[in-house]
């Protein structure tokens, strides 16, 4: 018996849940878990269905297409572990958290490799028997460096890229190569404090909370669809350095939780928003 997840989103219409579940029954597929959501503002329907049985993907999806409204999008996703590459610079906390959670099984993902523009985190990575590729940016412009990074990535067939404090702004060419498949952690509760030194920006504003945001990368800096956010309280006793230190725990937890949602197919990207079921 196989397990797969059906992801459906389309214009809302009467009887959609019944139509989808009846087709599952017709194909003798057992529904293990089901969630749905209707965005009443846009009139859009989302449904995530975990299925078990013997699948004939082609005929199953053809039957769905006949039942769903015009323009509907549906995808049947295998239960196999997703494969990711993690991109890093020098900070270890987000990478270390993902490596440890993957090691103890609380994050079920295959880490194909780690790629960094410094060799700072090579030792940490190799302790977990994961390949590390150092692609230095020294002496290269952004496009030249990205071309070398893409050459390394092309050696692996991965589902997602994870920017674990990868402190490089990506070009449109790079983003397009992995459209809606690059997950970034930003050390701010977006949309506040976009860009560099957000903790310094937060300190200057005298904020009472600091946070982190995991989001998909788009060509608009730090403005892609948000996957996960969290905050912690701070006060006037915190310097910018104290805020940054406290924020690291938020960053690593938000990134690993976001990654867990994405690799387990809980996230729909719709426009510049996400729906998480």
Short mmCIF file of C-alpha atoms in Angstrom, two decimals:
data_model
loop_
_atom_site.label_atom_id
_atom_site.label_comp_id
_atom_site.label_asym_id
_atom_site.label_seq_id
_atom_site.Cartn_x
_atom_site.Cartn_y
_atom_site.Cartn_z
CA UNK A 1 0.00 0.00 0.00
CA UNK A 2 1.31 3.42 -0.98
CA UNK A 3 0.75 6.71 0.79
CA UNK A 4 0.40 9.96 -1.14
CA UNK A 5 -0.93 13.45 -0.50
CA UNK A 6 -3.42 15.16 -2.79
CA UNK A 7 -3.14 18.96 -2.91
CA UNK A 8 -6.06 20.75 -4.55
CA UNK A 9 -6.87 24.42 -4.97
CA UNK A 10 -9.41 26.07 -7.23
CA UNK A 11 -12.32 28.49 -7.33
CA UNK A 12 -14.80 27.63 -4.62
CA UNK A 13 -17.98 25.83 -5.72
CA UNK A 14 -20.74 23.81 -4.04
CA UNK A 15 -19.95 20.18 -3.27
CA UNK A 16 -16.20 20.24 -3.88
CA UNK A 17 -15.32 18.19 -0.81
CA UNK A 18 -17.89 15.58 -1.74
CA UNK A 19 -16.71 15.42 -5.34
CA UNK A 20 -13.08 14.93 -4.35
CA UNK A 21 -13.75 12.36 -1.65
CA UNK A 22 -16.13 10.42 -3.92
CA UNK A 23 -13.38 10.11 -6.52
CA UNK A 24 -11.03 8.87 -3.79
CA UNK A 25 -13.67 6.26 -2.88
CA UNK A 26 -14.13 5.31 -6.53
CA UNK A 27 -10.41 4.54 -6.73
CA UNK A 28 -10.58 2.61 -3.43
CA UNK A 29 -8.23 5.02 -1.71
CA UNK A 30 -8.47 5.39 2.04
CA UNK A 31 -8.50 8.95 3.39
CA UNK A 32 -6.15 9.06 6.37
CA UNK A 33 -6.42 12.79 7.03
CA UNK A 34 -8.17 15.72 5.37
CA UNK A 35 -8.12 19.51 5.78
CA UNK A 36 -9.77 22.20 3.76
CA UNK A 37 -10.04 25.98 3.77
CA UNK A 38 -12.05 28.54 1.81
CA UNK A 39 -10.73 32.08 1.43
CA UNK A 40 -14.03 33.92 1.37
CA UNK A 41 -12.39 37.15 0.23
CA UNK A 42 -11.01 35.66 -2.99
CA UNK A 43 -13.50 32.79 -3.28
CA UNK A 44 -10.71 30.23 -3.45
CA UNK A 45 -10.81 26.66 -2.12
CA UNK A 46 -7.85 24.69 -0.72
CA UNK A 47 -7.79 21.03 0.31
CA UNK A 48 -5.04 18.70 1.53
CA UNK A 49 -5.87 14.99 1.59
CA UNK A 50 -3.60 12.21 2.84
CA UNK A 51 -4.39 8.99 1.00
CA UNK A 52 -3.47 5.32 1.23
CA UNK A 53 -4.04 2.60 -1.33
CA UNK A 54 -3.04 1.39 -4.77
CA UNK A 55 -2.67 4.39 -7.06
CA UNK A 56 -3.19 4.82 -10.75
CA UNK A 57 -2.13 8.45 -10.85
CA UNK A 58 -3.13 9.18 -14.43
CA UNK A 59 -6.73 7.97 -14.25
CA UNK A 60 -7.21 9.35 -10.74
CA UNK A 61 -6.11 12.84 -11.81
CA UNK A 62 -8.18 12.64 -15.01
CA UNK A 63 -11.27 11.90 -12.93
CA UNK A 64 -10.46 14.84 -10.68
CA UNK A 65 -10.05 17.16 -13.65
CA UNK A 66 -13.54 16.29 -14.86
CA UNK A 67 -15.03 17.05 -11.45
CA UNK A 68 -13.16 20.22 -10.53
CA UNK A 69 -13.86 23.77 -11.77
CA UNK A 70 -11.99 25.08 -14.79
CA UNK A 71 -8.49 26.27 -13.94
CA UNK A 72 -8.19 24.02 -10.89
CA UNK A 73 -4.74 22.92 -9.80
CA UNK A 74 -4.16 19.52 -8.27
CA UNK A 75 -1.05 17.56 -7.42
CA UNK A 76 -0.51 14.05 -6.10
CA UNK A 77 2.65 14.00 -4.01
CA UNK A 78 4.66 10.94 -3.03
CA UNK A 79 5.34 10.28 0.65
CA UNK A 80 9.05 9.89 -0.06
CA UNK A 81 11.38 12.14 1.94
CA UNK A 82 12.06 15.47 0.33
CA UNK A 83 15.64 16.29 -0.63
CA UNK A 84 17.14 19.68 0.20
CA UNK A 85 20.40 21.59 -0.07
CA UNK A 86 21.24 24.10 2.65
CA UNK A 87 23.07 27.32 1.74
CA UNK A 88 25.12 29.00 4.47
CA UNK A 89 27.64 31.75 5.12
CA UNK A 90 29.24 31.81 8.60
CA UNK A 91 26.50 31.63 11.24
CA UNK A 92 25.99 28.14 12.63
CA UNK A 93 22.76 28.27 14.65
CA UNK A 94 20.21 27.63 11.89
CA UNK A 95 22.30 24.99 10.14
CA UNK A 96 23.13 23.26 13.44
CA UNK A 97 19.47 23.17 14.46
CA UNK A 98 18.41 21.57 11.16
CA UNK A 99 21.24 19.04 11.30
CA UNK A 100 20.38 18.02 14.88
CA UNK A 101 16.65 17.80 14.27
CA UNK A 102 17.23 15.76 11.14
CA UNK A 103 19.62 13.50 13.11
CA UNK A 104 17.10 12.83 15.89
CA UNK A 105 14.19 12.36 13.47
CA UNK A 106 12.10 15.35 14.49
CA UNK A 107 12.69 16.79 11.01
CA UNK A 108 12.33 14.12 8.33
CA UNK A 109 14.26 15.36 5.32
CA UNK A 110 17.20 14.23 3.22
CA UNK A 111 20.01 16.79 3.28
CA UNK A 112 21.86 16.20 0.03
CA UNK A 113 24.60 18.76 0.69
CA UNK A 114 25.51 22.05 2.33
CA UNK A 115 26.91 24.85 0.16
CA UNK A 116 28.69 27.87 1.63
CA UNK A 117 30.60 30.86 0.38
CA UNK A 118 33.06 30.34 3.26
CA UNK A 119 34.48 27.11 4.69
CA UNK A 120 33.55 28.14 8.25
CA UNK A 121 30.78 25.53 8.64
CA UNK A 122 32.46 22.69 6.79
CA UNK A 123 33.59 20.92 9.97
CA UNK A 124 30.12 21.07 11.52
CA UNK A 125 28.49 19.73 8.37
CA UNK A 126 30.91 16.85 7.93
CA UNK A 127 30.32 15.67 11.50
CA UNK A 128 26.92 14.56 10.15
CA UNK A 129 28.46 12.84 7.09
CA UNK A 130 26.95 15.39 4.73
CA UNK A 131 28.94 16.74 1.75
CA UNK A 132 30.08 20.36 2.02
CA UNK A 133 30.88 22.52 -1.00
CA UNK A 134 32.72 25.80 -0.51
CA UNK A 135 32.04 28.18 -3.41
CA UNK A 136 33.93 31.36 -2.61
CA UNK A 137 32.58 34.68 -3.85
CA UNK A 138 35.97 36.37 -3.58
CA UNK A 139 36.99 38.10 -6.79
CA UNK A 140 33.68 37.32 -8.50
CA UNK A 141 30.68 39.49 -9.26
CA UNK A 142 27.27 38.25 -8.12
CA UNK A 143 26.36 36.62 -11.43
CA UNK A 144 29.70 34.82 -11.71
CA UNK A 145 29.44 33.50 -8.18
CA UNK A 146 25.86 32.32 -8.65
CA UNK A 147 26.83 30.52 -11.84
CA UNK A 148 29.38 28.51 -9.88
CA UNK A 149 26.82 27.80 -7.13
CA UNK A 150 24.26 26.65 -9.71
CA UNK A 151 26.85 24.29 -11.18
CA UNK A 152 27.18 22.61 -7.78
CA UNK A 153 23.41 22.50 -7.24
CA UNK A 154 22.93 20.91 -10.66
CA UNK A 155 24.78 17.83 -9.40
CA UNK A 156 21.88 17.14 -7.06
CA UNK A 157 18.21 16.66 -7.86
CA UNK A 158 16.63 18.45 -4.91
CA UNK A 159 13.15 19.60 -4.02
CA UNK A 160 14.08 22.73 -2.05
CA UNK A 161 16.92 25.07 -1.19
CA UNK A 162 17.17 26.36 2.38
CA UNK A 163 18.95 29.65 3.06
CA UNK A 164 20.19 29.10 6.63
CA UNK A 165 21.58 32.61 7.18
CA UNK A 166 22.98 32.71 3.65
CA UNK A 167 23.89 36.37 3.52
CA UNK A 168 23.72 36.87 -0.23
CA UNK A 169 21.01 38.63 -2.24
CA UNK A 170 19.95 36.31 -5.07
CA UNK A 171 19.55 37.46 -8.67
CA UNK A 172 16.31 36.90 -10.64
CA UNK A 173 18.06 34.22 -12.71
CA UNK A 174 18.83 32.18 -9.59
CA UNK A 175 15.37 32.65 -8.11
CA UNK A 176 13.72 31.59 -11.37
CA UNK A 177 15.73 28.35 -11.39
CA UNK A 178 14.09 27.35 -8.09
CA UNK A 179 10.78 29.22 -8.23
CA UNK A 180 8.82 28.82 -4.97
CA UNK A 181 11.44 26.32 -3.82
CA UNK A 182 13.85 28.58 -1.91
CA UNK A 183 13.13 29.00 1.81
CA UNK A 184 14.79 31.89 3.63
CA UNK A 185 14.98 32.92 7.27
CA UNK A 186 14.91 36.65 7.92
CA UNK A 187 15.90 37.94 11.34
CA UNK A 188 12.92 40.25 11.63
CA UNK A 189 9.16 40.05 11.95
CA UNK A 190 8.47 41.00 8.34
CA UNK A 191 7.35 43.33 6.85
CA UNK A 192 9.14 45.36 9.55
CA UNK A 193 12.87 46.06 9.28
CA UNK A 194 13.55 44.75 5.80
CA UNK A 195 17.15 44.51 4.61
CA UNK A 196 20.40 44.73 6.56
CA UNK A 197 20.91 45.01 10.33
CA UNK A 198 17.28 44.57 11.40
CA UNK A 199 18.22 44.21 15.08
CA UNK A 200 19.94 47.59 14.96
CA UNK A 201 16.85 48.99 13.28
CA UNK A 202 14.67 47.42 15.99
CA UNK A 203 16.88 48.80 18.76
CA UNK A 204 16.74 52.30 17.31
CA UNK A 205 12.93 52.09 17.24
CA UNK A 206 12.74 50.83 20.82
CA UNK A 207 10.64 47.80 19.91
CA UNK A 208 9.07 45.60 22.61
CA UNK A 209 9.09 42.40 20.56
CA UNK A 210 11.58 40.92 18.13
CA UNK A 211 10.93 38.06 15.79
CA UNK A 212 11.87 36.03 12.76
CA UNK A 213 10.16 35.21 9.49
CA UNK A 214 10.61 32.21 7.21
CA UNK A 215 9.43 32.89 3.68
CA UNK A 216 9.79 31.80 0.08
CA UNK A 217 12.28 33.87 -1.87
CA UNK A 218 11.08 36.07 -4.72
CA UNK A 219 12.71 38.86 -6.68
CA UNK A 220 11.34 41.37 -4.16
CA UNK A 221 13.83 41.42 -1.28
CA UNK A 222 12.35 39.88 1.89
CA UNK A 223 8.81 40.17 0.52
CA UNK A 224 8.06 36.59 -0.60
CA UNK A 225 5.14 34.48 0.69
CA UNK A 226 5.46 34.02 4.46
CA UNK A 227 5.52 30.46 5.80
CA UNK A 228 6.14 30.88 9.54
CA UNK A 229 6.72 33.69 12.05
CA UNK A 230 7.34 34.00 15.77
CA UNK A 231 8.27 36.69 18.30
CA UNK A 232 9.73 37.04 21.78
CA UNK A 233 9.43 40.01 24.18
CA UNK A 234 12.30 42.44 24.77
CA UNK A 235 12.59 45.71 26.69
CA UNK A 236 14.80 48.76 27.20
CA UNK A 237 17.46 46.64 28.90
CA UNK A 238 18.30 44.91 25.60
CA UNK A 239 21.10 46.32 23.47
CA UNK A 240 21.16 45.61 19.73
CA UNK A 241 23.69 42.84 20.48
CA UNK A 242 21.37 41.35 23.16
CA UNK A 243 18.50 41.41 20.68
CA UNK A 244 20.58 39.64 18.06
CA UNK A 245 21.64 36.98 20.58
CA UNK A 246 18.06 36.37 21.72
CA UNK A 247 16.83 36.43 18.14
CA UNK A 248 19.03 33.51 17.08
CA UNK A 249 16.84 31.06 19.00
CA UNK A 250 13.74 32.44 17.32
CA UNK A 251 15.38 32.27 13.90
CA UNK A 252 16.43 28.64 14.11
CA UNK A 253 13.09 27.48 15.50
CA UNK A 254 11.07 29.38 12.90
CA UNK A 255 13.20 28.05 10.03
CA UNK A 256 13.04 24.40 11.10
CA UNK A 257 9.27 24.61 11.69
CA UNK A 258 8.74 26.22 8.30
CA UNK A 259 10.90 23.61 6.60
CA UNK A 260 8.97 20.85 8.33
CA UNK A 261 5.67 22.25 7.00
CA UNK A 262 7.02 22.61 3.47
CA UNK A 263 8.62 19.17 3.13
CA UNK A 264 5.49 17.51 4.49
CA UNK A 265 3.34 19.25 1.85
CA UNK A 266 1.28 21.43 4.15
CA UNK A 267 1.96 24.69 2.30
CA UNK A 268 0.03 26.14 -0.64
CA UNK A 269 1.51 29.21 -2.35
CA UNK A 270 -1.24 31.47 -3.65
CA UNK A 271 -0.18 34.82 -5.06
CA UNK A 272 2.12 36.35 -2.49
CA UNK A 273 0.49 34.46 0.37
CA UNK A 274 0.56 30.96 1.77
CA UNK A 275 -2.22 28.74 3.05
CA UNK A 276 -1.00 26.10 5.49
CA UNK A 277 -3.20 23.06 6.12
#
